mmCIF file of C-alpha atoms in Angstrom:
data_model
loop_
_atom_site.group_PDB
_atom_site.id
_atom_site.type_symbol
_atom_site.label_atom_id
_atom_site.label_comp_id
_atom_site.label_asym_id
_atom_site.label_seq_id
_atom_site.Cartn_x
_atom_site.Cartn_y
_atom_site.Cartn_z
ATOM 1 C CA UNK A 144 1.475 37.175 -86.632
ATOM 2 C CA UNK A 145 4.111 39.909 -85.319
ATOM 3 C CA UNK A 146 2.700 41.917 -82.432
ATOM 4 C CA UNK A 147 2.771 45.616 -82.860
ATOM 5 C CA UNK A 148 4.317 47.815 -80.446
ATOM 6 C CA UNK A 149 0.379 48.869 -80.097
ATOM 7 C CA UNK A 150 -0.930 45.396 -79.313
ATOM 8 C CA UNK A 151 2.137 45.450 -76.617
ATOM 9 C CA UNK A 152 1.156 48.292 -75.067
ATOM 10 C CA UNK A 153 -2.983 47.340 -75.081
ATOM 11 C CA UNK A 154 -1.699 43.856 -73.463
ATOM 12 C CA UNK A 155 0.507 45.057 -71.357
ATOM 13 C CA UNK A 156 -1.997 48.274 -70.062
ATOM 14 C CA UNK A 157 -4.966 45.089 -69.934
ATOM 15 C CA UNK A 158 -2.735 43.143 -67.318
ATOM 16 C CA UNK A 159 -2.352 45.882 -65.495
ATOM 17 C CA UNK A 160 -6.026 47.347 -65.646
ATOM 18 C CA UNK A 161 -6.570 43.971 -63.645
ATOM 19 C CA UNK A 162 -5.668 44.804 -60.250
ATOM 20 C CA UNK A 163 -7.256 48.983 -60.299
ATOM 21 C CA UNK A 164 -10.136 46.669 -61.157
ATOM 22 C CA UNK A 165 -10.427 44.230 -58.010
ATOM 23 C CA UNK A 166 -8.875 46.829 -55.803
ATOM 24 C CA UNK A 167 -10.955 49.411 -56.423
ATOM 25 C CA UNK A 168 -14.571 47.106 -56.654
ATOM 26 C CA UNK A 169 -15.214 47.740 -60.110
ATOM 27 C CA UNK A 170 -16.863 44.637 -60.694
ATOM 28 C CA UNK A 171 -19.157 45.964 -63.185
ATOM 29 C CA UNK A 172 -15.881 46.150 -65.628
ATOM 30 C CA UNK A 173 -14.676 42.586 -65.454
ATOM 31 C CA UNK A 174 -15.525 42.198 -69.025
ATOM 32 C CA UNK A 175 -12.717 45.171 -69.589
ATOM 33 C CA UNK A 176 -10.360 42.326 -68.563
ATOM 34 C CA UNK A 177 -11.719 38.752 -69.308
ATOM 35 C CA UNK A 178 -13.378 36.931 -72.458
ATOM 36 C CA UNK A 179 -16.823 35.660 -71.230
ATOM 37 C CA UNK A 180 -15.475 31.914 -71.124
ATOM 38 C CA UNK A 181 -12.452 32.600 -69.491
ATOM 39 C CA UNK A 182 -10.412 29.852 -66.952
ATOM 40 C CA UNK A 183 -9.391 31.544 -64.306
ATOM 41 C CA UNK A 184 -7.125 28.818 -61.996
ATOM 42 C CA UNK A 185 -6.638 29.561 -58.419
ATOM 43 C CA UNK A 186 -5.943 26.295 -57.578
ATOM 44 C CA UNK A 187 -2.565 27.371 -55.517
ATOM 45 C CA UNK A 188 -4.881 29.667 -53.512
ATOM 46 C CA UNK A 189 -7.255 26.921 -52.766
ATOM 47 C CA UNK A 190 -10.645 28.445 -55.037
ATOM 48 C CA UNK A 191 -9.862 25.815 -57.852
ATOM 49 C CA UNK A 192 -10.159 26.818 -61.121
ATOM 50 C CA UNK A 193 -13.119 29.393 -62.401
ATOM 51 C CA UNK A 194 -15.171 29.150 -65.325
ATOM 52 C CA UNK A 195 -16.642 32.401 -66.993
ATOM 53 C CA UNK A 196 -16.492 35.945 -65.472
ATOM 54 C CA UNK A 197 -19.541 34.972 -63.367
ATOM 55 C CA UNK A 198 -17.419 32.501 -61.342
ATOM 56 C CA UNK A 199 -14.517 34.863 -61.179
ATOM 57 C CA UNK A 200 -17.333 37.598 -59.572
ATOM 58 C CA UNK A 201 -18.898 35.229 -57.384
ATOM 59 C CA UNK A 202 -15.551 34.105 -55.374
ATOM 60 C CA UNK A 203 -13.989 37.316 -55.234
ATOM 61 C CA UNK A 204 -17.498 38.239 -53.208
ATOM 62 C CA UNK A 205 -17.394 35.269 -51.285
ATOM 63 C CA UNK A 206 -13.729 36.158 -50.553
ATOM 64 C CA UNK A 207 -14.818 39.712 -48.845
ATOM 65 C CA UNK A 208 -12.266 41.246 -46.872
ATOM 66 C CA UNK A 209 -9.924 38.432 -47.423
ATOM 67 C CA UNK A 210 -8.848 39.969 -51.175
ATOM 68 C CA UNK A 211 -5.909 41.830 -50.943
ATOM 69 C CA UNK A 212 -5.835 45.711 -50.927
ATOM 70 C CA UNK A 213 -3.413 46.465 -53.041
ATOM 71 C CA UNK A 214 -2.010 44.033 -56.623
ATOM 72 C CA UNK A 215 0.826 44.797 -58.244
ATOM 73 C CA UNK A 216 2.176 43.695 -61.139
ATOM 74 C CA UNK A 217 5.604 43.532 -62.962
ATOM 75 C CA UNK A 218 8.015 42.021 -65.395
ATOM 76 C CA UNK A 219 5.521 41.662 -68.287
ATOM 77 C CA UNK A 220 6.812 38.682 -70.696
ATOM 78 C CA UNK A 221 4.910 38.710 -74.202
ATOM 79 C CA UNK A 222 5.256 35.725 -75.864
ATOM 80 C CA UNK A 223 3.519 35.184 -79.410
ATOM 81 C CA UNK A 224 1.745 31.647 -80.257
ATOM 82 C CA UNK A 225 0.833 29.994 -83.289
ATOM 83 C CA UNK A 226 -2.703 30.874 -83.473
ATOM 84 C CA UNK A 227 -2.361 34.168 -82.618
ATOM 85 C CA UNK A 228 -3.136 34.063 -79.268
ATOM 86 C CA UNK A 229 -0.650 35.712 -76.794
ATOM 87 C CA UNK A 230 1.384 34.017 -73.681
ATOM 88 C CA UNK A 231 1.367 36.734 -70.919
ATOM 89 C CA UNK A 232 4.019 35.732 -67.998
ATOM 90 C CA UNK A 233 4.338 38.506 -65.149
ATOM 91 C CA UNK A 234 5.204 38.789 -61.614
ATOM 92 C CA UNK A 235 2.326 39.813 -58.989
ATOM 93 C CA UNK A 236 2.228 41.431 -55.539
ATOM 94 C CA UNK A 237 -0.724 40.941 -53.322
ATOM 95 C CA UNK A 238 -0.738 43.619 -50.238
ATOM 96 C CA UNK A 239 -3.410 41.984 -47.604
ATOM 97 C CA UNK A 240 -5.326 44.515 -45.332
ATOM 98 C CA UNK A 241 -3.182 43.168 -42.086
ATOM 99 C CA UNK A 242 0.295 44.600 -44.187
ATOM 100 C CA UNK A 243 1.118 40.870 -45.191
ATOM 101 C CA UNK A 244 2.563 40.162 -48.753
ATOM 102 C CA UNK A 245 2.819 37.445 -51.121
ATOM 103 C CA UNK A 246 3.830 36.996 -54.433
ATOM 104 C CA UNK A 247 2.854 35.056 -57.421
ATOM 105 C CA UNK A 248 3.672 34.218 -61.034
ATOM 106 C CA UNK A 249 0.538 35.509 -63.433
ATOM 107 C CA UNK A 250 0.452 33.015 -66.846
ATOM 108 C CA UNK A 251 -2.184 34.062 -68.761
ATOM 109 C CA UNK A 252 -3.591 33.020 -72.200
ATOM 110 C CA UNK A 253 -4.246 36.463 -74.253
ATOM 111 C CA UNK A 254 -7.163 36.682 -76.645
ATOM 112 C CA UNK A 255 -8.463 39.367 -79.414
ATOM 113 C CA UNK A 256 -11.723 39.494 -80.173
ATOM 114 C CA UNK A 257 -14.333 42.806 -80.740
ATOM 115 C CA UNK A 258 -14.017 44.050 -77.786
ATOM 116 C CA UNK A 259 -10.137 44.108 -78.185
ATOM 117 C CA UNK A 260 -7.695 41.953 -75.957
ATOM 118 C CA UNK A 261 -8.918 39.814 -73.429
ATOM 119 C CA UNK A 262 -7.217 37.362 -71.211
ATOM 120 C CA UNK A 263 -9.263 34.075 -71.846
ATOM 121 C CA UNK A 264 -6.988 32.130 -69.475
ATOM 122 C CA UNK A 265 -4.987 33.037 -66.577
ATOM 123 C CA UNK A 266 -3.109 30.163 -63.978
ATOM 124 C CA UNK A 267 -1.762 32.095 -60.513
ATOM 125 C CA UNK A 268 0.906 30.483 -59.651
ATOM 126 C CA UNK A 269 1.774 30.789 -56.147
ATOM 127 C CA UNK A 270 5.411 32.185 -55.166
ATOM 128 C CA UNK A 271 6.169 30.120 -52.068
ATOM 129 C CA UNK A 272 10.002 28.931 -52.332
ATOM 130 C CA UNK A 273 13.157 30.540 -53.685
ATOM 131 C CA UNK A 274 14.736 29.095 -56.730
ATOM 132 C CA UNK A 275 11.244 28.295 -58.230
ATOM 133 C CA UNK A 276 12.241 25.252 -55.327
ATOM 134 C CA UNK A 277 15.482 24.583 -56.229
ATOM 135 C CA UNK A 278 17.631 24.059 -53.293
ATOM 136 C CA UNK A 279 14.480 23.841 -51.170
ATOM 137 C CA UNK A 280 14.201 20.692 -49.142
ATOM 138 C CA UNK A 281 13.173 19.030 -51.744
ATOM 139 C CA UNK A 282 16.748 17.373 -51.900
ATOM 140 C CA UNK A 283 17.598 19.230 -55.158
#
């Protein structure tokens, strides 16, 4: 499989599409973003990891005002895998309501399916150290 400069854009425009979701409350619209069994792992935020869009809804109530306000997200990697499924690797920035930031590495699974492209797994990878840790005091 050779990913059109279409399917590039739709992927791209779907990772994106993710944060005017959550910051705006459109909850109704998660299946816009998500394949019904999606994983969604949190684990470096401390939610664990989320089974099906249901899960995904019921923390980010549970969270409240503790979501960020504003995600943004950059350098887009597309990476194409055997069963023609798509690696998505981008950088996010999380704007809390206090003015705080954070960052984070997004590596999600990409599905297509009727409804179009879907991510069907996603791993947030929290951006804590420089180096991806190298030269931390880790004694590297």
């Amino acid at each position: 499989m050779t990913l059109s400069t279409d399917d590039r854009a739709a992927i791209t425009e779907l990772i994106s599409l993710h944060g005017h979701v959550f910051d705006d409350g459109e909850f109704d619209r998660l299946d816009e973003l998500f394949t019904p069994d999606v994983v969604y792992d949190a684990t470096d935020y401390g939610v664990g990891s989320l089974e099906g869009v249901a899960a995904i809804l019921d923390a980010a109530l549970t969270l409240g005002a503790r979501n960020p306000v504003a995600h943004h997200v950059t350098n887009v990697v597309l990476t194409e895998l055997a069963d023609g499924r798509v690696r998505a690797r981008s950088k996010a920035i999380s704007i809390m309501a206090g003015g705080t930031c954070g960052s984070a590495t997004y590596d999600d699974v990409i599905s297509y399916g009727d409804q179009g492209w879907r991510i069907s797994h996603r791993k947030i990878i929290a951006r804590r150290a420089p180096l991806g840790g190298f030269g931390s005091d880790s004694g590297q």
